[in-house]
PDB file of C-alpha atoms in Angstrom:
ATOM      1  CA  UNK A  21     -29.495  -8.276  -0.299  1.00  0.00           C
ATOM      2  CA  UNK A  22     -29.659  -8.261   2.794  1.00  0.00           C
ATOM      3  CA  UNK A  23     -31.270 -10.837   4.711  1.00  0.00           C
ATOM      4  CA  UNK A  24     -32.703 -11.018   7.932  1.00  0.00           C
ATOM      5  CA  UNK A  25     -34.294 -13.331  10.296  1.00  0.00           C
ATOM      6  CA  UNK A  26     -37.453 -13.758  12.016  1.00  0.00           C
ATOM      7  CA  UNK A  27     -39.092 -15.573  14.905  1.00  0.00           C
ATOM      8  CA  UNK A  28     -42.456 -16.542  15.339  1.00  0.00           C
ATOM      9  CA  UNK A  29     -43.874 -17.930  18.550  1.00  0.00           C
ATOM     10  CA  UNK A  30     -47.028 -20.619  18.363  1.00  0.00           C
ATOM     11  CA  UNK A  31     -48.696 -21.221  21.008  1.00  0.00           C
ATOM     12  CA  UNK A  32     -51.221 -24.371  20.100  1.00  0.00           C
ATOM     13  CA  UNK A  33     -50.487 -23.984  16.595  1.00  0.00           C
ATOM     14  CA  UNK A  34     -51.726 -20.351  16.573  1.00  0.00           C
ATOM     15  CA  UNK A  35     -49.125 -17.524  16.104  1.00  0.00           C
ATOM     16  CA  UNK A  36     -48.866 -15.049  18.764  1.00  0.00           C
ATOM     17  CA  UNK A  37     -45.833 -13.191  17.863  1.00  0.00           C
ATOM     18  CA  UNK A  38     -43.020 -12.336  15.717  1.00  0.00           C
ATOM     19  CA  UNK A  39     -39.557 -10.742  16.984  1.00  0.00           C
ATOM     20  CA  UNK A  40     -36.507 -10.099  15.602  1.00  0.00           C
ATOM     21  CA  UNK A  41     -34.393 -12.113  18.188  1.00  0.00           C
ATOM     22  CA  UNK A  42     -34.673 -15.825  19.194  1.00  0.00           C
ATOM     23  CA  UNK A  43     -33.991 -14.319  22.788  1.00  0.00           C
ATOM     24  CA  UNK A  44     -36.569 -11.558  22.708  1.00  0.00           C
ATOM     25  CA  UNK A  45     -38.845 -15.028  21.620  1.00  0.00           C
ATOM     26  CA  UNK A  46     -37.839 -16.858  24.086  1.00  0.00           C
ATOM     27  CA  UNK A  47     -38.658 -14.528  26.603  1.00  0.00           C
ATOM     28  CA  UNK A  48     -42.159 -14.005  25.520  1.00  0.00           C
ATOM     29  CA  UNK A  49     -42.858 -17.376  27.042  1.00  0.00           C
ATOM     30  CA  UNK A  50     -44.725 -17.433  30.440  1.00  0.00           C
ATOM     31  CA  UNK A  51     -42.369 -17.048  33.163  1.00  0.00           C
ATOM     32  CA  UNK A  52     -41.068 -19.560  35.614  1.00  0.00           C
ATOM     33  CA  UNK A  53     -42.952 -19.328  38.964  1.00  0.00           C
ATOM     34  CA  UNK A  54     -44.217 -21.193  41.740  1.00  0.00           C
ATOM     35  CA  UNK A  55     -47.203 -22.709  39.676  1.00  0.00           C
ATOM     36  CA  UNK A  56     -45.480 -22.791  36.589  1.00  0.00           C
ATOM     37  CA  UNK A  57     -43.414 -25.280  34.793  1.00  0.00           C
ATOM     38  CA  UNK A  58     -41.118 -24.970  31.507  1.00  0.00           C
ATOM     39  CA  UNK A  59     -40.382 -28.175  29.938  1.00  0.00           C
ATOM     40  CA  UNK A  60     -39.044 -28.970  26.608  1.00  0.00           C
ATOM     41  CA  UNK A  61     -38.097 -32.434  25.204  1.00  0.00           C
ATOM     42  CA  UNK A  62     -35.934 -33.983  22.440  1.00  0.00           C
ATOM     43  CA  UNK A  63     -35.496 -37.547  20.821  1.00  0.00           C
ATOM     44  CA  UNK A  64     -31.586 -38.647  21.316  1.00  0.00           C
ATOM     45  CA  UNK A  65     -30.292 -42.111  20.369  1.00  0.00           C
ATOM     46  CA  UNK A  66     -30.703 -43.187  23.906  1.00  0.00           C
ATOM     47  CA  UNK A  67     -34.821 -41.848  23.749  1.00  0.00           C
ATOM     48  CA  UNK A  68     -36.352 -39.110  25.026  1.00  0.00           C
ATOM     49  CA  UNK A  69     -34.460 -36.258  27.285  1.00  0.00           C
ATOM     50  CA  UNK A  70     -36.408 -33.787  29.137  1.00  0.00           C
ATOM     51  CA  UNK A  71     -34.795 -30.513  30.352  1.00  0.00           C
ATOM     52  CA  UNK A  72     -35.753 -27.046  31.249  1.00  0.00           C
ATOM     53  CA  UNK A  73     -35.358 -24.572  28.502  1.00  0.00           C
ATOM     54  CA  UNK A  74     -33.374 -21.337  29.492  1.00  0.00           C
ATOM     55  CA  UNK A  75     -32.635 -18.504  27.337  1.00  0.00           C
ATOM     56  CA  UNK A  76     -29.653 -19.681  26.216  1.00  0.00           C
ATOM     57  CA  UNK A  77     -30.271 -23.606  25.981  1.00  0.00           C
ATOM     58  CA  UNK A  78     -33.225 -24.068  23.973  1.00  0.00           C
ATOM     59  CA  UNK A  79     -34.385 -25.857  20.464  1.00  0.00           C
ATOM     60  CA  UNK A  80     -36.223 -24.138  18.001  1.00  0.00           C
ATOM     61  CA  UNK A  81     -39.137 -25.795  16.103  1.00  0.00           C
ATOM     62  CA  UNK A  82     -39.150 -28.342  19.043  1.00  0.00           C
ATOM     63  CA  UNK A  83     -42.356 -28.066  21.306  1.00  0.00           C
ATOM     64  CA  UNK A  84     -41.873 -25.975  24.693  1.00  0.00           C
ATOM     65  CA  UNK A  85     -44.670 -27.158  27.208  1.00  0.00           C
ATOM     66  CA  UNK A  86     -45.738 -24.638  29.582  1.00  0.00           C
ATOM     67  CA  UNK A  87     -47.854 -26.376  32.272  1.00  0.00           C
ATOM     68  CA  UNK A  88     -49.400 -24.044  34.730  1.00  0.00           C
ATOM     69  CA  UNK A  89     -50.942 -25.710  37.986  1.00  0.00           C
ATOM     70  CA  UNK A  90     -54.301 -24.717  39.426  1.00  0.00           C
ATOM     71  CA  UNK A  91     -54.370 -21.737  41.852  1.00  0.00           C
ATOM     72  CA  UNK A  92     -56.207 -18.703  42.778  1.00  0.00           C
ATOM     73  CA  UNK A  93     -54.407 -15.543  42.964  1.00  0.00           C
ATOM     74  CA  UNK A  94     -55.129 -12.221  44.481  1.00  0.00           C
ATOM     75  CA  UNK A  95     -55.099  -9.314  42.115  1.00  0.00           C
ATOM     76  CA  UNK A  96     -56.416  -5.877  43.147  1.00  0.00           C
ATOM     77  CA  UNK A  97     -58.121  -7.442  45.977  1.00  0.00           C
ATOM     78  CA  UNK A  98     -60.046 -10.259  44.003  1.00  0.00           C
ATOM     79  CA  UNK A  99     -59.632 -13.511  44.208  1.00  0.00           C
ATOM     80  CA  UNK A 100     -58.919 -15.041  40.303  1.00  0.00           C
ATOM     81  CA  UNK A 101     -58.812 -18.484  39.880  1.00  0.00           C
ATOM     82  CA  UNK A 102     -56.634 -20.069  37.206  1.00  0.00           C
ATOM     83  CA  UNK A 103     -57.739 -23.626  36.140  1.00  0.00           C
ATOM     84  CA  UNK A 104     -55.213 -26.465  35.249  1.00  0.00           C
ATOM     85  CA  UNK A 105     -53.675 -25.684  31.265  1.00  0.00           C
ATOM     86  CA  UNK A 106     -50.842 -27.009  29.591  1.00  0.00           C
ATOM     87  CA  UNK A 107     -49.946 -24.871  26.578  1.00  0.00           C
ATOM     88  CA  UNK A 108     -47.395 -26.244  23.467  1.00  0.00           C
ATOM     89  CA  UNK A 109     -45.512 -23.176  22.080  1.00  0.00           C
ATOM     90  CA  UNK A 110     -43.162 -23.608  19.637  1.00  0.00           C
ATOM     91  CA  UNK A 111     -40.372 -20.879  17.973  1.00  0.00           C
ATOM     92  CA  UNK A 112     -39.708 -20.997  14.633  1.00  0.00           C
ATOM     93  CA  UNK A 113     -37.037 -19.429  12.866  1.00  0.00           C
ATOM     94  CA  UNK A 114     -37.686 -17.529   9.332  1.00  0.00           C
ATOM     95  CA  UNK A 115     -35.785 -15.786   6.471  1.00  0.00           C
ATOM     96  CA  UNK A 116     -36.737 -12.313   5.150  1.00  0.00           C
ATOM     97  CA  UNK A 117     -35.652 -11.150   2.381  1.00  0.00           C
TER      98      UNK A 117
END
């Protein structure tokens, strides 16, 4: 049998999407811009180590924190207010038979 893998993206413990590659799953996260910070931390022998994850360098099954700062953007001529928010994403790998 041919085993395949799928990658599930969870946002605040709710399934947000399913992808066939981990790169697609990571790229579905909100993009880093002037108002958005993305970070991931792992526990090492020296303690917690925080870093900015990239499509080539992130850990599966480990929380990815996406923090959006409070700001206002103009969309189609209307000001849209975005409150400060931190979402916890997680990308999990599953085998499908």
